[in-house]
Every structure is written in C-alpha cells, then in structure tokens.
mmCIF file of N, CA and C in Angstrom:
data_model
loop_
_atom_site.group_PDB
_atom_site.id
_atom_site.type_symbol
_atom_site.label_atom_id
_atom_site.label_comp_id
_atom_site.label_asym_id
_atom_site.label_seq_id
_atom_site.Cartn_x
_atom_site.Cartn_y
_atom_site.Cartn_z
ATOM 1 N N UNK A 284 5.836 -2.364 12.833
ATOM 2 C CA UNK A 284 5.005 -1.313 13.323
ATOM 3 C C UNK A 284 5.177 -0.031 12.562
ATOM 4 N N UNK A 285 4.587 0.968 13.123
ATOM 5 C CA UNK A 285 4.564 2.301 12.531
ATOM 6 C C UNK A 285 5.937 2.963 12.655
ATOM 7 N N UNK A 286 6.382 3.674 11.612
ATOM 8 C CA UNK A 286 7.683 4.327 11.682
ATOM 9 C C UNK A 286 7.726 5.333 12.836
ATOM 10 N N UNK A 287 8.859 5.367 13.501
ATOM 11 C CA UNK A 287 9.020 6.306 14.614
ATOM 12 C C UNK A 287 9.400 7.673 14.087
ATOM 13 N N UNK A 288 8.957 8.712 14.783
ATOM 14 C CA UNK A 288 9.308 10.086 14.396
ATOM 15 C C UNK A 288 10.807 10.261 14.344
ATOM 16 N N UNK A 289 11.254 10.911 13.273
ATOM 17 C CA UNK A 289 12.662 11.221 13.149
ATOM 18 C C UNK A 289 13.509 10.061 12.645
ATOM 19 N N UNK A 290 12.946 8.890 12.578
ATOM 20 C CA UNK A 290 13.710 7.717 12.140
ATOM 21 C C UNK A 290 14.169 7.935 10.701
ATOM 22 N N UNK A 291 15.470 7.907 10.494
ATOM 23 C CA UNK A 291 16.008 8.031 9.146
ATOM 24 C C UNK A 291 15.933 9.422 8.556
ATOM 25 N N UNK A 292 15.552 10.432 9.314
ATOM 26 C CA UNK A 292 15.367 11.781 8.778
ATOM 27 C C UNK A 292 16.641 12.307 8.121
ATOM 28 N N UNK A 293 16.505 12.639 6.841
ATOM 29 C CA UNK A 293 17.607 13.257 6.131
ATOM 30 C C UNK A 293 18.834 12.368 5.976
ATOM 31 N N UNK A 294 18.686 11.087 6.064
ATOM 32 C CA UNK A 294 19.837 10.197 6.010
ATOM 33 C C UNK A 294 19.883 9.402 4.701
ATOM 34 N N UNK A 295 19.683 10.065 3.580
ATOM 35 C CA UNK A 295 19.734 9.378 2.286
ATOM 36 C C UNK A 295 21.199 9.194 1.893
ATOM 37 N N UNK A 296 21.846 8.181 2.423
ATOM 38 C CA UNK A 296 23.223 7.881 2.063
ATOM 39 C C UNK A 296 23.235 6.551 1.327
ATOM 40 N N UNK A 297 24.311 6.309 0.627
ATOM 41 C CA UNK A 297 24.412 5.065 -0.144
ATOM 42 C C UNK A 297 24.258 3.843 0.756
ATOM 43 N N UNK A 298 24.579 3.974 2.033
ATOM 44 C CA UNK A 298 24.531 2.840 2.936
ATOM 45 C C UNK A 298 23.147 2.412 3.363
ATOM 46 N N UNK A 299 22.150 3.303 3.287
ATOM 47 C CA UNK A 299 20.840 2.892 3.800
ATOM 48 C C UNK A 299 19.698 3.050 2.809
ATOM 49 N N UNK A 300 19.978 3.360 1.553
ATOM 50 C CA UNK A 300 18.906 3.436 0.559
ATOM 51 C C UNK A 300 18.865 2.148 -0.258
ATOM 52 N N UNK A 301 17.698 1.890 -0.822
ATOM 53 C CA UNK A 301 17.535 0.762 -1.725
ATOM 54 C C UNK A 301 16.564 1.171 -2.814
ATOM 55 N N UNK A 302 16.556 0.406 -3.876
ATOM 56 C CA UNK A 302 15.690 0.685 -5.013
ATOM 57 C C UNK A 302 14.298 0.106 -4.749
ATOM 58 N N UNK A 303 13.275 0.900 -5.012
ATOM 59 C CA UNK A 303 11.890 0.459 -4.859
ATOM 60 C C UNK A 303 11.164 0.631 -6.181
ATOM 61 N N UNK A 304 10.484 -0.424 -6.592
ATOM 62 C CA UNK A 304 9.677 -0.399 -7.816
ATOM 63 C C UNK A 304 8.281 -0.872 -7.436
ATOM 64 N N UNK A 305 7.264 -0.068 -7.753
ATOM 65 C CA UNK A 305 5.879 -0.460 -7.499
ATOM 66 C C UNK A 305 5.156 -0.447 -8.839
ATOM 67 N N UNK A 306 4.632 -1.618 -9.222
ATOM 68 C CA UNK A 306 3.957 -1.736 -10.507
ATOM 69 C C UNK A 306 2.553 -2.298 -10.316
ATOM 70 N N UNK A 307 1.642 -1.859 -11.187
ATOM 71 C CA UNK A 307 0.283 -2.386 -11.248
ATOM 72 C C UNK A 307 0.076 -2.874 -12.688
ATOM 73 N N UNK A 308 -1.020 -3.563 -12.957
ATOM 74 C CA UNK A 308 -1.234 -4.027 -14.335
ATOM 75 C C UNK A 308 -1.271 -2.900 -15.370
ATOM 76 N N UNK A 309 -1.652 -1.687 -14.959
ATOM 77 C CA UNK A 309 -1.791 -0.618 -15.950
ATOM 78 C C UNK A 309 -0.737 0.484 -15.874
ATOM 79 N N UNK A 310 0.213 0.411 -14.910
ATOM 80 C CA UNK A 310 1.238 1.452 -14.891
ATOM 81 C C UNK A 310 2.387 1.118 -13.938
ATOM 82 N N UNK A 311 3.470 1.844 -14.154
ATOM 83 C CA UNK A 311 4.559 1.831 -13.186
ATOM 84 C C UNK A 311 4.227 2.942 -12.206
ATOM 85 N N UNK A 312 3.847 2.599 -10.994
ATOM 86 C CA UNK A 312 3.348 3.563 -10.017
ATOM 87 C C UNK A 312 4.469 4.361 -9.374
ATOM 88 N N UNK A 313 5.575 3.701 -9.036
ATOM 89 C CA UNK A 313 6.686 4.382 -8.366
ATOM 90 C C UNK A 313 7.978 3.657 -8.691
ATOM 91 N N UNK A 314 9.038 4.440 -8.891
ATOM 92 C CA UNK A 314 10.360 3.875 -9.088
ATOM 93 C C UNK A 314 11.356 4.883 -8.535
ATOM 94 N N UNK A 315 12.176 4.454 -7.570
ATOM 95 C CA UNK A 315 13.147 5.379 -7.015
ATOM 96 C C UNK A 315 13.920 4.787 -5.859
ATOM 97 N N UNK A 316 14.823 5.601 -5.325
ATOM 98 C CA UNK A 316 15.634 5.215 -4.167
ATOM 99 C C UNK A 316 14.915 5.673 -2.905
ATOM 100 N N UNK A 317 14.766 4.773 -1.939
ATOM 101 C CA UNK A 317 14.052 5.069 -0.698
ATOM 102 C C UNK A 317 14.849 4.545 0.498
ATOM 103 N N UNK A 318 14.471 5.000 1.697
ATOM 104 C CA UNK A 318 15.109 4.476 2.908
ATOM 105 C C UNK A 318 14.232 3.467 3.621
ATOM 106 N N UNK A 319 12.914 3.478 3.355
ATOM 107 C CA UNK A 319 12.015 2.514 4.005
ATOM 108 C C UNK A 319 10.685 2.465 3.268
ATOM 109 N N UNK A 320 10.018 1.324 3.407
ATOM 110 C CA UNK A 320 8.629 1.194 2.967
ATOM 111 C C UNK A 320 7.919 0.320 4.002
ATOM 112 N N UNK A 321 6.709 0.729 4.366
ATOM 113 C CA UNK A 321 5.878 -0.038 5.292
ATOM 114 C C UNK A 321 4.649 -0.475 4.502
ATOM 115 N N UNK A 322 4.442 -1.787 4.448
ATOM 116 C CA UNK A 322 3.399 -2.363 3.607
ATOM 117 C C UNK A 322 2.375 -3.137 4.416
ATOM 118 N N UNK A 323 1.108 -3.150 3.941
ATOM 119 C CA UNK A 323 0.096 -4.009 4.572
ATOM 120 C C UNK A 323 0.287 -5.443 4.080
ATOM 121 N N UNK A 324 0.890 -6.266 4.901
ATOM 122 C CA UNK A 324 1.166 -7.654 4.521
ATOM 123 C C UNK A 324 0.192 -8.573 5.238
ATOM 124 N N UNK A 325 0.082 -9.789 4.748
ATOM 125 C CA UNK A 325 -0.796 -10.771 5.380
ATOM 126 C C UNK A 325 -0.348 -10.988 6.825
ATOM 127 N N UNK A 326 -1.230 -10.690 7.767
ATOM 128 C CA UNK A 326 -0.903 -10.873 9.179
ATOM 129 C C UNK A 326 -0.358 -9.638 9.867
ATOM 130 N N UNK A 327 -0.231 -8.517 9.180
ATOM 131 C CA UNK A 327 0.253 -7.289 9.820
ATOM 132 C C UNK A 327 1.071 -6.438 8.865
ATOM 133 N N UNK A 328 1.763 -5.456 9.409
ATOM 134 C CA UNK A 328 2.579 -4.573 8.579
ATOM 135 C C UNK A 328 3.979 -5.147 8.405
ATOM 136 N N UNK A 329 4.570 -4.881 7.254
ATOM 137 C CA UNK A 329 5.940 -5.279 6.958
ATOM 138 C C UNK A 329 6.739 -4.014 6.674
ATOM 139 N N UNK A 330 7.796 -3.776 7.446
ATOM 140 C CA UNK A 330 8.680 -2.643 7.185
ATOM 141 C C UNK A 330 9.938 -3.177 6.520
ATOM 142 N N UNK A 331 10.265 -2.628 5.349
ATOM 143 C CA UNK A 331 11.451 -3.040 4.612
ATOM 144 C C UNK A 331 12.465 -1.905 4.678
ATOM 145 N N UNK A 332 13.672 -2.261 5.099
ATOM 146 C CA UNK A 332 14.803 -1.340 5.132
ATOM 147 C C UNK A 332 15.899 -1.883 4.220
ATOM 148 N N UNK A 333 16.991 -1.204 4.118
ATOM 149 C CA UNK A 333 18.080 -1.548 3.184
ATOM 150 C C UNK A 333 18.528 -3.002 3.299
ATOM 151 N N UNK A 334 18.806 -3.481 4.483
ATOM 152 C CA UNK A 334 19.353 -4.830 4.597
ATOM 153 C C UNK A 334 18.346 -5.848 5.116
ATOM 154 N N UNK A 335 17.058 -5.638 4.803
ATOM 155 C CA UNK A 335 16.049 -6.633 5.158
ATOM 156 C C UNK A 335 16.366 -7.922 4.397
ATOM 157 N N UNK A 336 16.198 -9.052 5.066
ATOM 158 C CA UNK A 336 16.483 -10.342 4.431
ATOM 159 C C UNK A 336 15.608 -10.554 3.199
ATOM 160 N N UNK A 337 16.152 -11.170 2.162
ATOM 161 C CA UNK A 337 15.354 -11.460 0.967
ATOM 162 C C UNK A 337 14.142 -12.328 1.316
ATOM 163 N N UNK A 338 13.019 -12.007 0.700
ATOM 164 C CA UNK A 338 11.790 -12.758 0.946
ATOM 165 C C UNK A 338 10.760 -12.420 -0.118
ATOM 166 N N UNK A 339 9.716 -13.224 -0.157
ATOM 167 C CA UNK A 339 8.530 -12.951 -0.971
ATOM 168 C C UNK A 339 7.350 -12.975 -0.014
ATOM 169 N N UNK A 340 6.484 -11.971 -0.111
ATOM 170 C CA UNK A 340 5.400 -11.796 0.853
ATOM 171 C C UNK A 340 4.102 -11.492 0.113
ATOM 172 N N UNK A 341 2.986 -11.996 0.635
ATOM 173 C CA UNK A 341 1.665 -11.651 0.099
ATOM 174 C C UNK A 341 1.295 -10.264 0.613
ATOM 175 N N UNK A 342 0.892 -9.401 -0.306
ATOM 176 C CA UNK A 342 0.502 -8.028 0.015
ATOM 177 C C UNK A 342 -1.008 -7.966 0.203
ATOM 178 N N UNK A 343 -1.460 -7.445 1.333
ATOM 179 C CA UNK A 343 -2.886 -7.188 1.541
ATOM 180 C C UNK A 343 -3.184 -5.780 1.045
ATOM 181 N N UNK A 344 -4.421 -5.519 0.707
ATOM 182 C CA UNK A 344 -4.791 -4.167 0.327
ATOM 183 C C UNK A 344 -4.809 -3.269 1.547
ATOM 184 N N UNK A 345 -4.402 -2.026 1.369
ATOM 185 C CA UNK A 345 -4.426 -1.070 2.474
ATOM 186 C C UNK A 345 -3.460 0.077 2.235
ATOM 187 N N UNK A 346 -3.100 0.764 3.306
ATOM 188 C CA UNK A 346 -2.220 1.923 3.218
ATOM 189 C C UNK A 346 -0.762 1.475 3.284
ATOM 190 N N UNK A 347 0.042 1.996 2.360
ATOM 191 C CA UNK A 347 1.491 1.776 2.438
ATOM 192 C C UNK A 347 2.147 3.138 2.638
ATOM 193 N N UNK A 348 3.305 3.113 3.308
ATOM 194 C CA UNK A 348 4.053 4.345 3.556
ATOM 195 C C UNK A 348 5.476 4.171 3.023
ATOM 196 N N UNK A 349 5.948 5.215 2.334
ATOM 197 C CA UNK A 349 7.276 5.193 1.717
ATOM 198 C C UNK A 349 8.074 6.362 2.277
ATOM 199 N N UNK A 350 9.310 6.088 2.723
ATOM 200 C CA UNK A 350 10.183 7.181 3.172
ATOM 201 C C UNK A 350 11.231 7.450 2.105
ATOM 202 N N UNK A 351 11.255 8.704 1.650
ATOM 203 C CA UNK A 351 12.215 9.125 0.636
ATOM 204 C C UNK A 351 12.677 10.534 0.977
ATOM 205 N N UNK A 352 13.967 10.752 0.969
ATOM 206 C CA UNK A 352 14.544 12.063 1.276
ATOM 207 C C UNK A 352 14.055 12.617 2.616
ATOM 208 N N UNK A 353 13.905 11.737 3.603
ATOM 209 C CA UNK A 353 13.536 12.175 4.944
ATOM 210 C C UNK A 353 12.071 12.500 5.144
ATOM 211 N N UNK A 354 11.222 12.238 4.142
ATOM 212 C CA UNK A 354 9.783 12.486 4.339
ATOM 213 C C UNK A 354 8.989 11.254 3.954
ATOM 214 N N UNK A 355 7.851 11.093 4.628
ATOM 215 C CA UNK A 355 6.979 9.940 4.413
ATOM 216 C C UNK A 355 5.860 10.302 3.453
ATOM 217 N N UNK A 356 5.562 9.390 2.520
ATOM 218 C CA UNK A 356 4.442 9.529 1.583
ATOM 219 C C UNK A 356 3.522 8.334 1.808
ATOM 220 N N UNK A 357 2.217 8.556 1.654
ATOM 221 C CA UNK A 357 1.257 7.465 1.793
ATOM 222 C C UNK A 357 0.528 7.242 0.482
ATOM 223 N N UNK A 358 0.149 6.002 0.265
ATOM 224 C CA UNK A 358 -0.660 5.618 -0.895
ATOM 225 C C UNK A 358 -1.475 4.395 -0.499
ATOM 226 N N UNK A 359 -2.490 4.093 -1.296
ATOM 227 C CA UNK A 359 -3.299 2.895 -1.061
ATOM 228 C C UNK A 359 -2.959 1.883 -2.148
ATOM 229 N N UNK A 360 -2.725 0.637 -1.718
ATOM 230 C CA UNK A 360 -2.429 -0.433 -2.671
ATOM 231 C C UNK A 360 -3.475 -1.527 -2.556
ATOM 232 N N UNK A 361 -3.703 -2.196 -3.674
ATOM 233 C CA UNK A 361 -4.554 -3.380 -3.672
ATOM 234 C C UNK A 361 -3.703 -4.588 -3.319
ATOM 235 N N UNK A 362 -4.306 -5.742 -3.300
ATOM 236 C CA UNK A 362 -3.559 -6.947 -2.946
ATOM 237 C C UNK A 362 -2.546 -7.284 -4.037
ATOM 238 N N UNK A 363 -1.572 -8.113 -3.672
ATOM 239 C CA UNK A 363 -0.538 -8.496 -4.625
ATOM 240 C C UNK A 363 0.593 -9.223 -3.942
ATOM 241 N N UNK A 364 1.811 -8.963 -4.426
ATOM 242 C CA UNK A 364 3.004 -9.626 -3.907
ATOM 243 C C UNK A 364 4.137 -8.632 -3.742
ATOM 244 N N UNK A 365 5.036 -8.927 -2.813
ATOM 245 C CA UNK A 365 6.222 -8.114 -2.586
ATOM 246 C C UNK A 365 7.428 -9.044 -2.679
ATOM 247 N N UNK A 366 8.422 -8.616 -3.420
ATOM 248 C CA UNK A 366 9.681 -9.360 -3.501
ATOM 249 C C UNK A 366 10.784 -8.457 -2.955
ATOM 250 N N UNK A 367 11.432 -8.922 -1.898
ATOM 251 C CA UNK A 367 12.508 -8.167 -1.269
ATOM 252 C C UNK A 367 13.832 -8.843 -1.619
ATOM 253 N N UNK A 368 14.712 -8.094 -2.276
ATOM 254 C CA UNK A 368 16.074 -8.545 -2.552
ATOM 255 C C UNK A 368 17.015 -7.665 -1.733
ATOM 256 N N UNK A 369 18.293 -7.950 -1.790
ATOM 257 C CA UNK A 369 19.264 -7.210 -0.986
ATOM 258 C C UNK A 369 19.239 -5.708 -1.289
ATOM 259 N N UNK A 370 19.190 -5.328 -2.562
ATOM 260 C CA UNK A 370 19.266 -3.921 -2.945
ATOM 261 C C UNK A 370 18.003 -3.382 -3.606
ATOM 262 N N UNK A 371 17.001 -4.242 -3.783
ATOM 263 C CA UNK A 371 15.794 -3.799 -4.495
ATOM 264 C C UNK A 371 14.568 -4.502 -3.938
ATOM 265 N N UNK A 372 13.495 -3.733 -3.807
ATOM 266 C CA UNK A 372 12.204 -4.297 -3.427
ATOM 267 C C UNK A 372 11.227 -4.001 -4.556
ATOM 268 N N UNK A 373 10.485 -5.020 -4.956
ATOM 269 C CA UNK A 373 9.492 -4.866 -6.018
ATOM 270 C C UNK A 373 8.117 -5.198 -5.447
ATOM 271 N N UNK A 374 7.174 -4.270 -5.630
ATOM 272 C CA UNK A 374 5.790 -4.457 -5.211
ATOM 273 C C UNK A 374 4.952 -4.608 -6.471
ATOM 274 N N UNK A 375 4.231 -5.729 -6.569
ATOM 275 C CA UNK A 375 3.326 -5.964 -7.696
ATOM 276 C C UNK A 375 1.919 -5.993 -7.119
ATOM 277 N N UNK A 376 1.148 -4.939 -7.366
ATOM 278 C CA UNK A 376 -0.171 -4.788 -6.752
ATOM 279 C C UNK A 376 -1.258 -4.673 -7.814
ATOM 280 N N UNK A 377 -2.465 -5.090 -7.452
ATOM 281 C CA UNK A 377 -3.611 -4.951 -8.367
ATOM 282 C C UNK A 377 -3.867 -3.492 -8.702
ATOM 283 N N UNK A 378 -3.630 -2.617 -7.714
ATOM 284 C CA UNK A 378 -3.864 -1.187 -7.905
ATOM 285 C C UNK A 378 -2.992 -0.406 -6.933
ATOM 286 N N UNK A 379 -2.791 0.867 -7.229
ATOM 287 C CA UNK A 379 -2.059 1.766 -6.335
ATOM 288 C C UNK A 379 -2.506 3.193 -6.649
ATOM 289 N N UNK A 380 -2.781 3.955 -5.598
ATOM 290 C CA UNK A 380 -3.251 5.331 -5.791
ATOM 291 C C UNK A 380 -2.653 6.259 -4.741
ATOM 292 N N UNK A 381 -2.221 7.437 -5.198
ATOM 293 C CA UNK A 381 -1.825 8.515 -4.290
ATOM 294 C C UNK A 381 -3.097 9.190 -3.785
ATOM 295 N N UNK A 382 -3.053 9.855 -2.640
ATOM 296 C CA UNK A 382 -4.264 10.514 -2.112
ATOM 297 C C UNK A 382 -4.929 11.466 -3.114
ATOM 298 N N UNK A 383 -4.139 12.224 -3.871
ATOM 299 C CA UNK A 383 -4.729 13.192 -4.813
ATOM 300 C C UNK A 383 -5.459 12.522 -5.980
ATOM 301 N N UNK A 384 -5.209 11.233 -6.196
ATOM 302 C CA UNK A 384 -5.876 10.508 -7.279
ATOM 303 C C UNK A 384 -7.215 9.909 -6.854
ATOM 304 N N UNK A 385 -7.508 9.942 -5.566
ATOM 305 C CA UNK A 385 -8.701 9.283 -5.045
ATOM 306 C C UNK A 385 -9.910 10.200 -5.151
ATOM 307 N N UNK A 386 -10.982 9.682 -5.735
ATOM 308 C CA UNK A 386 -12.240 10.408 -5.852
ATOM 309 C C UNK A 386 -13.164 9.893 -4.739
ATOM 310 N N UNK A 387 -13.361 10.711 -3.697
ATOM 311 C CA UNK A 387 -14.124 10.281 -2.517
ATOM 312 C C UNK A 387 -15.564 9.893 -2.875
ATOM 313 N N UNK A 388 -16.186 10.596 -3.821
ATOM 314 C CA UNK A 388 -17.562 10.253 -4.211
ATOM 315 C C UNK A 388 -17.614 8.867 -4.844
ATOM 316 N N UNK A 389 -16.645 8.578 -5.701
ATOM 317 C CA UNK A 389 -16.591 7.264 -6.350
ATOM 318 C C UNK A 389 -16.332 6.163 -5.308
ATOM 319 N N UNK A 390 -15.479 6.458 -4.331
ATOM 320 C CA UNK A 390 -15.196 5.485 -3.275
ATOM 321 C C UNK A 390 -16.467 5.173 -2.481
ATOM 322 N N UNK A 391 -17.263 6.206 -2.176
ATOM 323 C CA UNK A 391 -18.527 5.994 -1.446
ATOM 324 C C UNK A 391 -19.468 5.098 -2.254
ATOM 325 N N UNK A 392 -19.530 5.318 -3.574
ATOM 326 C CA UNK A 392 -20.358 4.459 -4.435
ATOM 327 C C UNK A 392 -19.863 3.009 -4.370
ATOM 328 N N UNK A 393 -18.532 2.837 -4.450
ATOM 329 C CA UNK A 393 -17.941 1.489 -4.385
ATOM 330 C C UNK A 393 -18.296 0.812 -3.054
ATOM 331 N N UNK A 394 -18.235 1.564 -1.966
ATOM 332 C CA UNK A 394 -18.553 1.002 -0.651
ATOM 333 C C UNK A 394 -19.996 0.512 -0.626
ATOM 334 N N UNK A 395 -20.907 1.297 -1.218
ATOM 335 C CA UNK A 395 -22.303 0.873 -1.292
ATOM 336 C C UNK A 395 -22.467 -0.425 -2.066
ATOM 337 N N UNK A 396 -21.748 -0.528 -3.197
ATOM 338 C CA UNK A 396 -21.823 -1.747 -4.012
ATOM 339 C C UNK A 396 -21.229 -2.944 -3.258
ATOM 340 N N UNK A 397 -20.143 -2.720 -2.551
ATOM 341 C CA UNK A 397 -19.495 -3.809 -1.803
ATOM 342 C C UNK A 397 -20.380 -4.252 -0.638
ATOM 343 N N UNK A 398 -21.021 -3.298 0.041
ATOM 344 C CA UNK A 398 -21.951 -3.653 1.122
ATOM 345 C C UNK A 398 -23.040 -4.590 0.607
ATOM 346 N N UNK A 399 -23.536 -4.301 -0.600
ATOM 347 C CA UNK A 399 -24.552 -5.162 -1.210
ATOM 348 C C UNK A 399 -23.984 -6.554 -1.489
ATOM 349 N N UNK A 400 -22.739 -6.608 -1.987
ATOM 350 C CA UNK A 400 -22.086 -7.902 -2.227
ATOM 351 C C UNK A 400 -21.957 -8.691 -0.927
ATOM 352 N N UNK A 401 -21.631 -7.994 0.154
ATOM 353 C CA UNK A 401 -21.497 -8.667 1.460
ATOM 354 C C UNK A 401 -22.832 -9.276 1.887
ATOM 355 N N UNK A 402 -23.903 -8.528 1.670
ATOM 356 C CA UNK A 402 -25.231 -9.036 2.044
ATOM 357 C C UNK A 402 -25.635 -10.242 1.205
ATOM 358 N N UNK A 403 -25.225 -10.257 -0.076
ATOM 359 C CA UNK A 403 -25.623 -11.331 -0.989
ATOM 360 C C UNK A 403 -24.625 -12.481 -1.077
ATOM 361 N N UNK A 404 -23.513 -12.375 -0.382
ATOM 362 C CA UNK A 404 -22.461 -13.397 -0.478
ATOM 363 C C UNK A 404 -23.039 -14.779 -0.191
ATOM 364 N N UNK A 405 -22.750 -15.722 -1.082
ATOM 365 C CA UNK A 405 -23.287 -17.077 -0.938
ATOM 366 C C UNK A 405 -22.234 -18.074 -0.495
ATOM 367 N N UNK A 406 -20.989 -17.592 -0.374
ATOM 368 C CA UNK A 406 -19.924 -18.486 0.077
ATOM 369 C C UNK A 406 -18.930 -17.675 0.901
ATOM 370 N N UNK A 407 -18.114 -18.364 1.659
ATOM 371 C CA UNK A 407 -17.077 -17.681 2.435
ATOM 372 C C UNK A 407 -16.091 -16.992 1.498
ATOM 373 N N UNK A 408 -15.835 -17.570 0.342
ATOM 374 C CA UNK A 408 -14.912 -16.955 -0.626
ATOM 375 C C UNK A 408 -15.454 -15.604 -1.098
ATOM 376 N N UNK A 409 -16.723 -15.563 -1.473
ATOM 377 C CA UNK A 409 -17.337 -14.296 -1.910
ATOM 378 C C UNK A 409 -17.299 -13.270 -0.782
ATOM 379 N N UNK A 410 -17.601 -13.728 0.426
ATOM 380 C CA UNK A 410 -17.614 -12.841 1.580
ATOM 381 C C UNK A 410 -16.214 -12.261 1.838
ATOM 382 N N UNK A 411 -15.187 -13.130 1.821
ATOM 383 C CA UNK A 411 -13.810 -12.665 2.068
ATOM 384 C C UNK A 411 -13.345 -11.697 0.976
ATOM 385 N N UNK A 412 -13.692 -11.981 -0.263
ATOM 386 C CA UNK A 412 -13.297 -11.086 -1.356
ATOM 387 C C UNK A 412 -13.943 -9.709 -1.184
ATOM 388 N N UNK A 413 -15.205 -9.687 -0.812
ATOM 389 C CA UNK A 413 -15.904 -8.414 -0.603
ATOM 390 C C UNK A 413 -15.302 -7.664 0.583
ATOM 391 N N UNK A 414 -14.972 -8.386 1.658
ATOM 392 C CA UNK A 414 -14.344 -7.739 2.825
ATOM 393 C C UNK A 414 -12.998 -7.118 2.445
ATOM 394 N N UNK A 415 -12.209 -7.804 1.622
ATOM 395 C CA UNK A 415 -10.911 -7.281 1.185
ATOM 396 C C UNK A 415 -11.102 -6.026 0.338
ATOM 397 N N UNK A 416 -12.111 -6.053 -0.556
ATOM 398 C CA UNK A 416 -12.402 -4.872 -1.376
ATOM 399 C C UNK A 416 -12.841 -3.704 -0.496
ATOM 400 N N UNK A 417 -13.644 -4.001 0.515
ATOM 401 C CA UNK A 417 -14.116 -2.962 1.440
ATOM 402 C C UNK A 417 -12.943 -2.340 2.192
ATOM 403 N N UNK A 418 -12.008 -3.154 2.645
ATOM 404 C CA UNK A 418 -10.839 -2.643 3.376
ATOM 405 C C UNK A 418 -10.037 -1.665 2.514
ATOM 406 N N UNK A 419 -9.891 -1.964 1.233
ATOM 407 C CA UNK A 419 -9.152 -1.068 0.333
ATOM 408 C C UNK A 419 -9.891 0.257 0.176
ATOM 409 N N UNK A 420 -11.209 0.202 -0.012
ATOM 410 C CA UNK A 420 -11.985 1.437 -0.175
ATOM 411 C C UNK A 420 -11.936 2.295 1.095
ATOM 412 N N UNK A 421 -12.017 1.655 2.256
ATOM 413 C CA UNK A 421 -11.943 2.400 3.517
ATOM 414 C C UNK A 421 -10.558 3.016 3.707
ATOM 415 N N UNK A 422 -9.511 2.310 3.275
ATOM 416 C CA UNK A 422 -8.157 2.870 3.345
ATOM 417 C C UNK A 422 -8.046 4.103 2.459
ATOM 418 N N UNK A 423 -8.691 4.062 1.294
ATOM 419 C CA UNK A 423 -8.683 5.229 0.401
ATOM 420 C C UNK A 423 -9.309 6.433 1.084
ATOM 421 N N UNK A 424 -10.458 6.215 1.732
ATOM 422 C CA UNK A 424 -11.106 7.324 2.428
ATOM 423 C C UNK A 424 -10.241 7.836 3.569
ATOM 424 N N UNK A 425 -9.581 6.934 4.253
ATOM 425 C CA UNK A 425 -8.727 7.318 5.389
ATOM 426 C C UNK A 425 -7.618 8.258 4.944
ATOM 427 N N UNK A 426 -6.878 7.887 3.893
ATOM 428 C CA UNK A 426 -5.770 8.771 3.508
ATOM 429 C C UNK A 426 -6.259 9.997 2.751
ATOM 430 N N UNK A 427 -7.391 9.887 2.077
ATOM 431 C CA UNK A 427 -7.956 11.050 1.376
ATOM 432 C C UNK A 427 -8.376 12.101 2.403
ATOM 433 N N UNK A 428 -9.084 11.673 3.456
ATOM 434 C CA UNK A 428 -9.517 12.601 4.512
ATOM 435 C C UNK A 428 -8.338 13.179 5.253
ATOM 436 N N UNK A 429 -7.323 12.354 5.488
ATOM 437 C CA UNK A 429 -6.146 12.775 6.237
ATOM 438 C C UNK A 429 -5.342 13.809 5.466
ATOM 439 N N UNK A 430 -5.249 13.638 4.142
ATOM 440 C CA UNK A 430 -4.425 14.521 3.309
ATOM 441 C C UNK A 430 -5.159 15.800 2.891
ATOM 442 N N UNK A 431 -6.496 15.777 2.866
ATOM 443 C CA UNK A 431 -7.255 16.966 2.418
ATOM 444 C C UNK A 431 -7.386 18.017 3.493
#
C-alpha cells in the first residue's frame, strides 16, 4: 500500500538503506541509496524496503515513489522488470520521467492517439497494449498536475 506519513522520516542509517538503480534503454534514470521504493507491479503496488526478500517482478507502467533522506519523490515509469536483491534493487523500465520532464501538451496528444488505437484495436493484444499505454499517459498527467 501507500507509504504512511512519517514512516522512515530522517532515518537514513546503514541499517535501513539499500542501493537503488533505475535504468531505461536510453539512460540511467536514478542511482542512489534509498529507504523505500513503491512500484506499480502486476496485480498491485510493491513496496521494497532494506530486507525485502529477493525476487523478480513484472513492472506495470504507472507512478512510482522513492523515499530518500526522509522525503518522497514521484516519477512515472513504463513497463519492465524489477530485481530485488538483499542490498540492491534494480528497475529496468521502458521509460522513466520526473514530473518536471513531462510535457502536458504532448501527453494530451498521445492520449488522443491511444484513444484512436483503442477504437481500432482488432485483437485483445492490441487493446491491452493500448490500455497499458493509456495508463502510463494518465499517470504522467496525474503527477504533473499534482506537482505543478
């Protein structure tokens, strides 16, 4: 679920931080020590803390939240994979954007194009792909509006 207020505030100690690396095909989006990350995973949200059990998870597109130095940051990620190890979590996503990088006008254009794809979808696969793309664009608008 959603991080609780005050959870982990100012508690960047060696005992509860872990290394987080977020990469996309065109850049290293984030690399640093964090206390938590909440990701849009298949079937719901996944919260990773220091001693989360090792796993590999399918990443859905949507809003992710990162806690570092007692403050939460939000970004939008595309679909991909998450690998959780004892001391390091690696997120490999199709895309990742901070709110300040999002162009709301371009997102609106993308939504229009995706709506057209939804109307023309000839298979369930095309329909599901368009729905996933739409969810990412709507997440971009959500955090862009929230941060502006």
